[in-house]
mmCIF file of C-alpha atoms and ligand atoms in Angstrom:
data_model
loop_
_atom_site.group_PDB
_atom_site.id
_atom_site.type_symbol
_atom_site.label_atom_id
_atom_site.label_comp_id
_atom_site.label_asym_id
_atom_site.label_seq_id
_atom_site.Cartn_x
_atom_site.Cartn_y
_atom_site.Cartn_z
ATOM 1 C CA MET A 281 52.686 -24.657 -36.846
ATOM 2 C CA ASN A 282 54.112 -26.106 -40.049
ATOM 3 C CA LEU A 283 51.075 -25.791 -42.286
ATOM 4 C CA ARG A 284 51.845 -23.656 -45.325
ATOM 5 C CA ASP A 285 49.782 -22.934 -48.421
ATOM 6 C CA LYS A 286 49.487 -20.038 -50.818
ATOM 7 C CA ASN A 287 45.791 -19.692 -49.946
ATOM 8 C CA LEU A 288 46.192 -20.055 -46.181
ATOM 9 C CA TYR A 289 46.512 -16.949 -43.975
ATOM 10 C CA TYR A 290 46.783 -16.042 -40.331
ATOM 11 C CA VAL A 291 44.128 -13.389 -39.683
ATOM 12 C CA GLY A 292 42.829 -11.141 -36.939
ATOM 13 C CA GLY A 293 44.185 -11.120 -33.393
ATOM 14 C CA ILE A 294 47.221 -13.309 -34.033
ATOM 15 C CA VAL A 295 48.616 -10.975 -36.717
ATOM 16 C CA ARG A 296 47.936 -7.936 -34.536
ATOM 17 C CA ASP A 297 49.518 -9.539 -31.457
ATOM 18 C CA GLU A 298 52.648 -10.587 -33.339
ATOM 19 C CA LEU A 299 53.133 -7.022 -34.632
ATOM 20 C CA LEU A 300 52.676 -5.733 -31.090
ATOM 21 C CA ASN A 301 55.031 -8.361 -29.666
ATOM 22 C CA LYS A 302 52.262 -9.698 -27.451
ATOM 23 C CA GLN A 303 51.403 -13.278 -26.728
ATOM 24 C CA SER A 304 48.378 -14.528 -28.658
ATOM 25 C CA PHE A 305 46.047 -17.064 -27.108
ATOM 26 C CA ASP A 306 44.416 -18.533 -30.175
ATOM 27 C CA ILE A 307 45.587 -19.064 -33.724
ATOM 28 C CA ASP A 308 43.032 -17.994 -36.335
ATOM 29 C CA LEU A 309 43.714 -19.411 -39.792
ATOM 30 C CA THR A 310 41.651 -18.564 -42.853
ATOM 31 C CA TYR A 311 41.676 -20.385 -46.153
ATOM 32 C CA VAL A 312 40.765 -18.509 -49.322
ATOM 33 C CA GLY A 313 38.293 -21.061 -50.677
ATOM 34 C CA ASN A 314 36.658 -23.959 -48.866
ATOM 35 C CA ALA A 315 38.604 -24.769 -45.690
ATOM 36 C CA ILE A 316 36.834 -28.113 -45.222
ATOM 37 C CA ASP A 317 37.906 -29.429 -48.652
ATOM 38 C CA PHE A 318 41.388 -28.048 -48.009
ATOM 39 C CA ALA A 319 41.613 -29.809 -44.623
ATOM 40 C CA ARG A 320 40.530 -33.163 -46.122
ATOM 41 C CA ASN A 321 43.554 -33.035 -48.404
ATOM 42 C CA ILE A 322 46.192 -32.215 -45.777
ATOM 43 C CA LYS A 323 48.564 -35.174 -45.476
ATOM 44 C CA ASP A 324 48.529 -36.781 -41.988
ATOM 45 C CA ALA A 325 45.830 -34.378 -40.689
ATOM 46 C CA LYS A 326 43.056 -35.851 -38.581
ATOM 47 C CA ILE A 327 39.703 -34.066 -38.935
ATOM 48 C CA LEU A 328 38.300 -33.493 -35.449
ATOM 49 C CA GLN A 329 35.246 -31.372 -36.175
ATOM 50 C CA ILE A 330 33.457 -29.896 -39.162
ATOM 51 C CA ASN A 331 30.918 -27.052 -39.183
ATOM 52 C CA GLU A 332 29.544 -27.126 -42.729
ATOM 53 C CA PRO A 333 27.257 -24.018 -42.604
ATOM 54 C CA PHE A 334 30.085 -21.879 -41.177
ATOM 55 C CA GLY A 335 32.752 -23.434 -43.416
ATOM 56 C CA THR A 336 35.025 -24.110 -40.445
ATOM 57 C CA VAL A 337 37.054 -27.170 -39.507
ATOM 58 C CA LYS A 338 39.207 -28.317 -36.607
ATOM 59 C CA ILE A 339 42.120 -30.629 -37.343
ATOM 60 C CA GLU A 340 44.911 -32.313 -35.469
ATOM 61 C CA LEU A 341 48.313 -32.147 -37.090
ATOM 62 C CA ASP A 342 51.630 -33.168 -35.486
ATOM 63 C CA GLY A 343 49.888 -33.272 -32.079
ATOM 64 C CA GLU A 344 48.537 -29.710 -32.472
ATOM 65 C CA GLU A 345 44.860 -28.705 -32.744
ATOM 66 C CA ILE A 346 44.285 -26.134 -35.480
ATOM 67 C CA ASP A 347 41.087 -24.275 -36.438
ATOM 68 C CA ILE A 348 40.715 -23.218 -40.042
ATOM 69 C CA ALA A 349 37.914 -21.001 -41.350
ATOM 70 C CA SER A 350 36.893 -20.455 -44.951
ATOM 71 C CA THR A 351 36.941 -16.874 -46.170
ATOM 72 C CA ARG A 352 33.379 -15.607 -45.850
ATOM 73 C CA ASP A 353 31.257 -12.534 -45.809
ATOM 74 C CA GLU A 354 28.747 -11.846 -43.046
ATOM 75 C CA THR A 355 25.520 -9.869 -42.937
ATOM 76 C CA TYR A 356 23.523 -8.768 -39.910
ATOM 77 C CA PRO A 357 19.831 -9.137 -40.862
ATOM 78 C CA GLN A 358 19.033 -9.013 -37.134
ATOM 79 C CA LYS A 359 21.231 -6.241 -35.769
ATOM 80 C CA GLY A 360 23.109 -7.079 -32.585
ATOM 81 C CA HIS A 361 22.693 -10.842 -33.076
ATOM 82 C CA LEU A 362 24.906 -13.474 -34.645
ATOM 83 C CA PRO A 363 25.627 -12.655 -38.296
ATOM 84 C CA GLN A 364 24.474 -14.719 -41.229
ATOM 85 C CA ILE A 365 27.263 -16.329 -43.204
ATOM 86 C CA LYS A 366 27.401 -15.827 -46.949
ATOM 87 C CA ASN A 367 29.834 -16.234 -49.835
ATOM 88 C CA ILE A 368 31.963 -19.007 -48.354
ATOM 89 C CA GLY A 369 35.245 -18.946 -50.268
ATOM 90 C CA CYS A 370 35.036 -15.226 -51.082
ATOM 91 C CA PRO A 371 38.220 -13.207 -51.761
ATOM 92 C CA LEU A 372 40.411 -12.472 -48.725
ATOM 93 C CA LYS A 373 39.712 -8.756 -49.010
ATOM 94 C CA GLU A 374 35.968 -9.225 -48.447
ATOM 95 C CA ASP A 375 36.642 -11.462 -45.467
ATOM 96 C CA VAL A 376 38.903 -8.999 -43.661
ATOM 97 C CA LEU A 377 36.915 -5.869 -44.430
ATOM 98 C CA ARG A 378 33.816 -7.207 -42.595
ATOM 99 C CA ARG A 379 35.724 -7.174 -39.303
ATOM 100 C CA ASP A 380 35.701 -4.771 -36.343
ATOM 101 C CA PHE A 381 38.874 -2.619 -36.305
ATOM 102 C CA THR A 382 41.680 -2.020 -38.787
ATOM 103 C CA ILE A 383 44.216 -3.559 -36.383
ATOM 104 C CA ASN A 384 42.154 -6.792 -36.461
ATOM 105 C CA ALA A 385 41.775 -6.780 -40.232
ATOM 106 C CA MET A 386 45.279 -7.794 -41.280
ATOM 107 C CA ALA A 387 46.294 -11.150 -42.717
ATOM 108 C CA LYS A 388 49.698 -12.832 -42.946
ATOM 109 C CA SER A 389 50.527 -15.374 -45.614
ATOM 110 C CA THR A 390 51.540 -18.768 -44.193
ATOM 111 C CA GLN A 391 53.666 -19.261 -47.289
ATOM 112 C CA THR A 392 55.640 -16.033 -47.624
ATOM 113 C CA GLY A 393 55.038 -14.248 -44.314
ATOM 114 C CA GLU A 394 53.801 -11.189 -46.232
ATOM 115 C CA ILE A 395 51.369 -8.954 -44.324
ATOM 116 C CA ILE A 396 48.208 -8.141 -46.263
ATOM 117 C CA ASP A 397 46.791 -4.862 -44.997
ATOM 118 C CA TYR A 398 43.765 -3.591 -46.949
ATOM 119 C CA ALA A 399 42.463 -1.248 -44.254
ATOM 120 C CA GLY A 400 45.534 0.565 -42.911
ATOM 121 C CA GLY A 401 46.032 -1.585 -39.814
ATOM 122 C CA LEU A 402 49.834 -1.231 -39.877
ATOM 123 C CA LYS A 403 49.610 2.552 -39.727
ATOM 124 C CA ASP A 404 47.029 2.368 -36.928
ATOM 125 C CA ILE A 405 49.264 0.029 -34.940
ATOM 126 C CA LYS A 406 52.047 2.622 -35.198
ATOM 127 C CA THR A 407 49.769 5.484 -34.103
ATOM 128 C CA LYS A 408 47.995 3.305 -31.482
ATOM 129 C CA THR A 409 44.612 3.941 -33.058
ATOM 130 C CA LEU A 410 41.387 1.923 -32.973
ATOM 131 C CA ARG A 411 39.438 2.613 -36.137
ATOM 132 C CA VAL A 412 36.261 0.906 -37.369
ATOM 133 C CA LEU A 413 36.149 -0.303 -40.937
ATOM 134 C CA HIS A 414 32.696 1.065 -41.778
ATOM 135 C CA ASP A 415 30.005 3.299 -40.304
ATOM 136 C CA ASN A 416 27.557 0.464 -39.517
ATOM 137 C CA SER A 417 30.056 -1.486 -37.448
ATOM 138 C CA PHE A 418 28.502 -0.758 -34.021
ATOM 139 C CA ILE A 419 24.934 -0.999 -35.311
ATOM 140 C CA ASP A 420 25.660 -4.453 -36.737
ATOM 141 C CA ASP A 421 27.462 -5.582 -33.615
ATOM 142 C CA PRO A 422 27.313 -3.328 -30.516
ATOM 143 C CA THR A 423 29.622 -5.676 -28.580
ATOM 144 C CA ARG A 424 32.381 -4.035 -30.640
ATOM 145 C CA ILE A 425 32.003 -0.957 -28.414
ATOM 146 C CA VAL A 426 33.170 -3.059 -25.471
ATOM 147 C CA ARG A 427 35.886 -4.640 -27.632
ATOM 148 C CA CYS A 428 37.100 -1.135 -28.418
ATOM 149 C CA LEU A 429 37.449 -0.448 -24.688
ATOM 150 C CA LYS A 430 39.136 -3.835 -24.157
ATOM 151 C CA PHE A 431 41.787 -3.186 -26.811
ATOM 152 C CA ALA A 432 42.245 0.418 -25.632
ATOM 153 C CA ILE A 433 43.083 -0.815 -22.130
ATOM 154 C CA ARG A 434 45.035 -3.885 -23.176
ATOM 155 C CA PHE A 435 47.294 -2.069 -25.651
ATOM 156 C CA GLY A 436 47.087 1.582 -24.551
ATOM 157 C CA PHE A 437 45.341 2.547 -27.811
ATOM 158 C CA GLU A 438 42.693 5.238 -28.419
ATOM 159 C CA PRO A 439 39.743 5.238 -30.807
ATOM 160 C CA ASP A 440 39.982 7.880 -33.552
ATOM 161 C CA GLU A 441 37.486 10.788 -33.564
ATOM 162 C CA HIS A 442 35.171 9.225 -36.131
ATOM 163 C CA THR A 443 35.031 5.910 -34.244
ATOM 164 C CA LYS A 444 34.308 7.829 -31.016
ATOM 165 C CA GLN A 445 31.516 9.717 -32.732
ATOM 166 C CA LEU A 446 29.929 6.520 -34.134
ATOM 167 C CA GLN A 447 30.133 4.993 -30.665
ATOM 168 C CA GLU A 448 28.460 8.012 -29.089
ATOM 169 C CA GLU A 449 25.705 8.005 -31.714
ATOM 170 C CA TYR A 450 25.012 4.333 -31.083
ATOM 171 C CA LEU A 451 24.952 4.768 -27.298
ATOM 172 C CA ASN A 452 22.370 7.523 -27.670
ATOM 173 C CA ASN A 453 20.134 5.086 -29.476
ATOM 174 C CA VAL A 454 20.800 1.554 -28.223
ATOM 175 C CA ASN A 455 18.902 -1.402 -29.656
ATOM 176 C CA TYR A 456 18.245 -3.564 -26.597
ATOM 177 C CA ASP A 457 17.294 -6.569 -28.709
ATOM 178 C CA MET A 458 20.813 -7.992 -28.878
ATOM 179 C CA SER A 459 22.846 -11.061 -27.993
ATOM 180 C CA TYR A 460 23.628 -10.635 -24.298
ATOM 181 C CA LYS A 461 25.775 -13.757 -24.373
ATOM 182 C CA ARG A 462 28.258 -12.061 -26.707
ATOM 183 C CA LEU A 463 28.105 -8.851 -24.682
ATOM 184 C CA GLN A 464 28.881 -10.809 -21.520
ATOM 185 C CA LYS A 465 31.931 -12.447 -23.131
ATOM 186 C CA GLU A 466 33.411 -9.054 -23.983
ATOM 187 C CA LEU A 467 32.533 -7.487 -20.608
ATOM 188 C CA LYS A 468 34.131 -10.428 -18.853
ATOM 189 C CA GLU A 469 37.338 -10.119 -20.864
ATOM 190 C CA THR A 470 37.450 -6.344 -20.381
ATOM 191 C CA PHE A 471 36.785 -6.207 -16.653
ATOM 192 C CA SER A 472 38.996 -9.212 -15.924
ATOM 193 C CA LEU A 473 41.860 -6.842 -16.817
ATOM 194 C CA ASN A 474 41.084 -5.200 -13.448
ATOM 195 C CA SER A 475 41.485 -1.630 -14.622
ATOM 196 C CA GLN A 476 39.887 1.299 -12.835
ATOM 197 C CA ILE A 477 40.537 3.345 -15.976
ATOM 198 C CA ALA A 478 38.434 0.862 -17.978
ATOM 199 C CA PHE A 479 35.573 1.193 -15.478
ATOM 200 C CA ASN A 480 35.811 5.002 -15.517
ATOM 201 C CA LYS A 481 35.630 5.023 -19.317
ATOM 202 C CA PHE A 482 32.853 2.445 -19.317
ATOM 203 C CA VAL A 483 30.713 4.715 -17.167
ATOM 204 C CA LYS A 484 31.792 8.201 -18.307
ATOM 205 C CA ASN A 485 31.535 7.300 -22.000
ATOM 206 C CA ASN A 486 28.085 5.769 -21.380
ATOM 207 C CA ILE A 487 29.143 2.314 -22.570
ATOM 208 C CA TYR A 488 27.060 0.901 -19.707
ATOM 209 C CA LYS A 489 24.017 2.088 -21.682
ATOM 210 C CA LEU A 490 24.425 -1.132 -23.675
ATOM 211 C CA LEU A 491 22.845 -2.807 -20.657
ATOM 212 C CA THR A 492 20.382 -0.252 -19.388
ATOM 213 C CA PRO A 493 18.799 3.082 -20.263
ATOM 214 C CA LYS A 494 18.891 3.949 -16.530
ATOM 215 C CA THR A 495 21.490 6.343 -15.170
ATOM 216 C CA PHE A 496 24.491 4.987 -13.303
ATOM 217 C CA ASN A 497 26.835 7.273 -11.362
ATOM 218 C CA LEU A 498 30.481 6.331 -11.097
ATOM 219 C CA PRO A 499 31.364 5.625 -7.454
ATOM 220 C CA ASP A 500 34.218 7.800 -6.250
ATOM 221 C CA ILE A 501 36.482 4.947 -5.158
ATOM 222 C CA ASN A 502 39.228 2.833 -6.688
ATOM 223 C CA PHE A 503 38.022 -0.761 -7.127
ATOM 224 C CA GLU A 504 41.279 -1.768 -8.787
ATOM 225 C CA GLU A 505 43.175 -1.038 -5.554
ATOM 226 C CA LEU A 506 40.660 -2.921 -3.405
ATOM 227 C CA ILE A 507 40.806 -5.912 -5.752
ATOM 228 C CA ASN A 508 44.621 -5.937 -5.682
ATOM 229 C CA LYS A 509 44.587 -5.748 -1.913
ATOM 230 C CA TYR A 510 41.905 -8.314 -1.060
ATOM 231 C CA LYS A 511 42.289 -10.609 -4.102
ATOM 232 C CA PRO A 512 38.710 -11.726 -4.799
ATOM 233 C CA HIS A 513 38.287 -14.697 -7.115
ATOM 234 C CA ASN A 514 35.817 -13.225 -9.635
ATOM 235 C CA ILE A 515 37.003 -9.796 -10.741
ATOM 236 C CA TRP A 516 34.794 -8.917 -13.708
ATOM 237 C CA ILE A 517 31.521 -9.220 -11.800
ATOM 238 C CA ILE A 518 32.700 -6.634 -9.232
ATOM 239 C CA TYR A 519 32.694 -3.997 -11.970
ATOM 240 C CA ALA A 520 29.865 -5.182 -14.218
ATOM 241 C CA GLY A 521 27.617 -6.292 -11.343
ATOM 242 C CA GLN A 522 27.112 -2.699 -10.224
ATOM 243 C CA ILE A 523 25.345 -1.737 -13.450
ATOM 244 C CA PRO A 524 21.527 -1.704 -13.330
ATOM 245 C CA GLU A 525 19.855 -4.570 -15.219
ATOM 246 C CA ILE A 526 23.015 -6.694 -15.176
ATOM 247 C CA GLU A 527 20.633 -9.632 -14.644
ATOM 248 C CA LYS A 528 19.939 -9.495 -18.395
ATOM 249 C CA LEU A 529 23.249 -11.282 -18.910
ATOM 250 C CA PRO A 530 23.426 -15.081 -18.713
ATOM 251 C CA LEU A 531 25.318 -14.965 -15.387
ATOM 252 C CA THR A 532 26.390 -18.125 -13.573
ATOM 253 C CA LYS A 533 24.564 -19.115 -10.379
ATOM 254 C CA ASP A 534 27.500 -17.856 -8.354
ATOM 255 C CA GLU A 535 27.559 -14.498 -10.138
ATOM 256 C CA LYS A 536 23.788 -14.062 -9.686
ATOM 257 C CA GLN A 537 24.271 -14.665 -5.964
ATOM 258 C CA ILE A 538 27.065 -12.075 -5.800
ATOM 259 C CA VAL A 539 24.847 -9.443 -7.441
ATOM 260 C CA GLU A 540 21.861 -10.362 -5.243
ATOM 261 C CA ASP A 541 23.955 -10.129 -2.065
ATOM 262 C CA TYR A 542 25.297 -6.746 -3.200
ATOM 263 C CA HIS A 543 21.707 -5.502 -3.590
ATOM 264 C CA ASN A 544 20.770 -6.954 -0.192
ATOM 265 C CA LEU A 545 23.661 -5.137 1.496
ATOM 266 C CA GLN A 546 22.202 -1.897 0.135
ATOM 267 C CA GLN A 547 18.806 -2.513 1.724
ATOM 268 C CA LYS A 548 20.068 -1.980 5.279
ATOM 269 C CA LYS A 549 21.475 0.755 7.492
ATOM 270 C CA TYR A 550 24.411 -0.152 9.702
ATOM 271 C CA ASN A 551 24.319 1.526 13.099
ATOM 272 C CA SER A 552 26.876 -0.590 14.923
ATOM 273 C CA ASP A 553 29.840 -2.870 14.319
ATOM 274 C CA TYR A 554 27.656 -5.749 15.450
ATOM 275 C CA GLU A 555 25.111 -4.986 12.704
ATOM 276 C CA ILE A 556 27.875 -4.761 10.123
ATOM 277 C CA TYR A 557 29.312 -8.061 11.275
ATOM 278 C CA LYS A 558 25.967 -9.855 11.264
ATOM 279 C CA ASN A 559 25.102 -8.698 7.739
ATOM 280 C CA PHE A 560 28.518 -9.090 6.123
ATOM 281 C CA ASP A 561 29.621 -12.368 7.693
ATOM 282 C CA GLY A 562 29.275 -15.173 5.133
ATOM 283 C CA VAL A 563 28.770 -12.772 2.204
ATOM 284 C CA LYS A 564 31.202 -13.269 -0.706
ATOM 285 C CA LEU A 565 34.152 -10.876 -0.869
ATOM 286 C CA GLU A 566 33.038 -9.789 -4.366
ATOM 287 C CA SER A 567 29.691 -8.403 -3.086
ATOM 288 C CA ILE A 568 31.458 -6.679 -0.186
ATOM 289 C CA ILE A 569 33.961 -4.935 -2.475
ATOM 290 C CA MET A 570 31.074 -3.842 -4.739
ATOM 291 C CA TYR A 571 29.358 -2.312 -1.710
ATOM 292 C CA ALA A 572 32.465 -0.153 -1.135
ATOM 293 C CA GLY A 573 31.079 2.048 -3.908
ATOM 294 C CA ILE A 574 28.079 2.753 -1.671
ATOM 295 C CA ASN A 575 29.735 2.919 1.764
ATOM 296 C CA TYR A 576 33.519 2.706 1.699
ATOM 297 C CA SER A 577 34.163 3.100 5.430
ATOM 298 C CA VAL A 578 31.776 0.289 6.400
ATOM 299 C CA VAL A 579 33.541 -2.063 4.006
ATOM 300 C CA ILE A 580 37.022 -1.138 5.204
ATOM 301 C CA ASN A 581 35.935 -1.477 8.822
ATOM 302 C CA TYR A 582 34.578 -4.944 8.080
ATOM 303 C CA LEU A 583 37.517 -6.196 6.004
ATOM 304 C CA GLU A 584 40.241 -4.709 8.208
ATOM 305 C CA ASN A 585 38.773 -5.283 11.656
ATOM 306 C CA LEU A 586 35.498 -7.091 12.047
ATOM 307 C CA LYS A 587 36.083 -9.940 9.561
ATOM 308 C CA LYS A 588 38.921 -11.265 11.739
ATOM 309 C CA ILE A 589 36.711 -11.624 14.796
ATOM 310 C CA LYS A 590 35.776 -15.246 15.354
ATOM 311 C CA LEU A 591 34.333 -16.861 18.459
ATOM 312 C CA GLN A 592 36.525 -19.602 19.824
ATOM 313 C CA ILE A 593 33.853 -21.555 21.634
ATOM 314 C CA THR A 594 31.676 -23.987 19.735
ATOM 315 C CA GLY A 595 28.376 -25.743 20.381
ATOM 316 C CA LYS A 596 30.368 -28.653 21.790
ATOM 317 C CA ASP A 597 31.848 -26.394 24.481
ATOM 318 C CA ILE A 598 28.343 -25.302 25.516
ATOM 319 C CA GLN A 599 27.165 -28.886 25.546
ATOM 320 C CA ASN A 600 30.090 -29.682 27.850
ATOM 321 C CA LEU A 601 28.658 -27.131 30.262
ATOM 322 C CA GLY A 602 25.704 -29.488 30.555
ATOM 323 C CA ILE A 603 23.300 -27.502 28.431
ATOM 324 C CA ASN A 604 21.229 -29.357 25.855
ATOM 325 C CA PRO A 605 21.259 -28.010 22.264
ATOM 326 C CA SER A 606 18.438 -25.584 21.529
ATOM 327 C CA SER A 607 17.766 -22.311 19.713
ATOM 328 C CA LYS A 608 19.242 -20.629 22.810
ATOM 329 C CA TYR A 609 22.710 -21.598 21.568
ATOM 330 C CA GLN A 610 22.478 -19.025 18.764
ATOM 331 C CA GLU A 611 21.296 -16.349 21.208
ATOM 332 C CA CYS A 612 24.251 -17.183 23.408
ATOM 333 C CA PHE A 613 26.726 -16.896 20.510
ATOM 334 C CA ASP A 614 25.215 -13.517 19.583
ATOM 335 C CA PHE A 615 25.503 -12.361 23.186
ATOM 336 C CA ILE A 616 29.207 -13.312 23.266
ATOM 337 C CA LEU A 617 29.800 -11.875 19.786
ATOM 338 C CA ARG A 618 28.496 -8.457 20.859
ATOM 339 C CA LYS A 619 30.999 -8.504 23.751
ATOM 340 C CA LYS A 620 33.847 -9.767 21.559
ATOM 341 C CA ILE A 621 33.286 -7.039 18.957
ATOM 342 C CA THR A 622 33.861 -4.389 21.621
ATOM 343 C CA ASN A 623 36.694 -6.340 23.237
ATOM 344 C CA THR A 624 38.539 -8.509 20.714
ATOM 345 C CA LYS A 625 41.013 -9.657 23.358
ATOM 346 C CA LEU A 626 38.504 -12.007 24.995
ATOM 347 C CA THR A 627 40.030 -15.478 25.434
ATOM 348 C CA LYS A 628 38.261 -18.787 25.021
ATOM 349 C CA GLN A 629 37.962 -18.984 28.826
ATOM 350 C CA ASP A 630 36.344 -15.503 28.856
ATOM 351 C CA GLU A 631 33.887 -16.713 26.227
ATOM 352 C CA LEU A 632 33.081 -19.822 28.296
ATOM 353 C CA ASN A 633 32.463 -17.655 31.344
ATOM 354 C CA LEU A 634 30.146 -15.422 29.316
ATOM 355 C CA ALA A 635 28.268 -18.524 28.089
ATOM 356 C CA LYS A 636 27.865 -19.685 31.701
ATOM 357 C CA ASP A 637 26.556 -16.234 32.695
ATOM 358 C CA PHE A 638 24.176 -16.232 29.753
ATOM 359 C CA PHE A 639 22.608 -19.594 30.607
ATOM 360 C CA LYS A 640 22.522 -18.847 34.309
ATOM 361 C CA LYS A 641 20.518 -15.713 33.546
ATOM 362 C CA SER A 642 18.259 -17.591 31.119
ATOM 363 C CA GLN A 643 17.586 -20.275 33.699
ATOM 364 C CA SER A 644 16.831 -17.790 36.438
ATOM 365 C CA ASN A 645 14.414 -16.147 33.987
ATOM 366 C CA GLY A 646 12.844 -19.566 33.662
ATOM 367 C CA VAL A 647 13.371 -19.758 29.922
ATOM 368 C CA CYS A 648 15.899 -22.561 29.653
ATOM 369 C CA LYS A 649 15.259 -25.542 31.855
ATOM 370 C CA ASN A 650 17.168 -28.280 30.145
ATOM 371 C CA LYS A 651 19.169 -29.614 33.064
HETATM 372 N N1 LIG B 120 35.784 -9.968 -34.893
HETATM 373 C C1 LIG B 120 34.946 -8.951 -35.346
HETATM 374 N N2 LIG B 120 33.890 -8.532 -34.574
HETATM 375 C C2 LIG B 120 33.650 -9.104 -33.370
HETATM 376 C C3 LIG B 120 34.481 -10.127 -32.893
HETATM 377 C C4 LIG B 120 35.557 -10.540 -33.682
HETATM 378 O O1 LIG B 120 35.163 -8.441 -36.431
HETATM 379 N N3 LIG B 120 32.624 -8.708 -32.631
HETATM 380 C C5 LIG B 120 36.922 -10.424 -35.734
HETATM 381 C C6 LIG B 120 38.208 -9.648 -35.516
HETATM 382 O O2 LIG B 120 38.869 -9.589 -36.763
HETATM 383 C C7 LIG B 120 38.971 -10.508 -34.553
HETATM 384 C C8 LIG B 120 38.585 -11.915 -35.014
HETATM 385 O O3 LIG B 120 37.228 -11.784 -35.454
HETATM 386 O O4 LIG B 120 40.363 -10.289 -34.627
HETATM 387 C C9 LIG B 120 38.694 -12.993 -33.957
HETATM 388 O O5 LIG B 120 37.836 -12.697 -32.852
HETATM 389 P P1 LIG B 120 38.271 -12.927 -31.339
HETATM 390 O O6 LIG B 120 39.041 -14.199 -31.236
HETATM 391 O O7 LIG B 120 37.098 -12.712 -30.482
HETATM 392 O O8 LIG B 120 39.191 -11.661 -31.124
HETATM 393 P P2 LIG B 120 40.711 -11.394 -31.062
HETATM 394 O O9 LIG B 120 40.977 -10.216 -31.943
HETATM 395 O O10 LIG B 120 41.529 -12.602 -31.287
HETATM 396 O O11 LIG B 120 40.816 -10.830 -29.609
HETATM 397 P P3 LIG B 120 41.290 -11.541 -28.276
HETATM 398 O O12 LIG B 120 42.788 -11.393 -28.320
HETATM 399 O O13 LIG B 120 40.662 -10.708 -27.191
HETATM 400 O O14 LIG B 120 40.808 -12.953 -28.314
#
């Protein structure tokens, strides 16, 4: 990025990530003053988007898309919801000191490269410490409690004692009137890291209380290992979906289904391999891994043994035996499946013979008289 100006600064995550030698995914630029007016005067820049009330602008310059924000202060008249913007064009110091942690409150001049550190972020980077900037930080924005966990796991940092205490105080007195969309974003980013340590801390430190006042007991199994072994597509929901009242979050249709199927698996008792097979077959891997926290051995039995069992004969094969399609087909498949679960070595010919036996018996019982 070649944009340089004495009033233009990199801020937040990008400064932190550069100091930590980590790759940053988005570039946050802040202009001390009005970023929209500034952007209009950049030679060869194309304005792509303007958000007047927020004082932000997106431009295209030399084929690159760049977001620039105006320095601003924020207040939280409705705690736990989106802040209200005020003082667009305020001094840089005010802008950075409204943020979550000292390590996210540093700025770097685009002109000189100088690091501006009003809150002691450099020292906290050295000591691997997560420290809030003021005592109301979690009350204003409780999603910062999850961000604290996310950064702790991502960088191997620890919150300082005071930050821990403020977190604990908030979790003893959660305001459930909050933006669940923002909470979901942070939970998703945290649990997508696939860390059992993150889940342990999330439960043991009562961070899950952000979602529910109910009690949740940490299952005594390692989800991280199961996820690494079976490679489900949607990782975050495996962790978060176990928490009571997760439905408060604006989950996708797919994620809702995963949570619902996990609850359904809990409604039943499994007395045989056949029952396990019938109830788990067709259920998404995510729900099955979640259920490992309830009954580990059932899940391992299914994933390691039963899941591989597939009948080789199809409806077409039964039709070729001269039997017209009917609801009896399903009964026949179930009959063969029960046999195959106890003897996985059955060949397709064995299955065909079993189908013949099944329909012969049905016919002699006078139930199936198709041909
Ligand atoms: N911020 C904050 N409180 C929040 C979210 C963000 O104070 N609840 C501030 C932080 O200064 C943060 C910046 O806004 O650095 C940008 O937010 P975001 O892009 O969400 O965070 P990053 O720090 O860039 O983290 P990530 O690398 O996970 O994107």
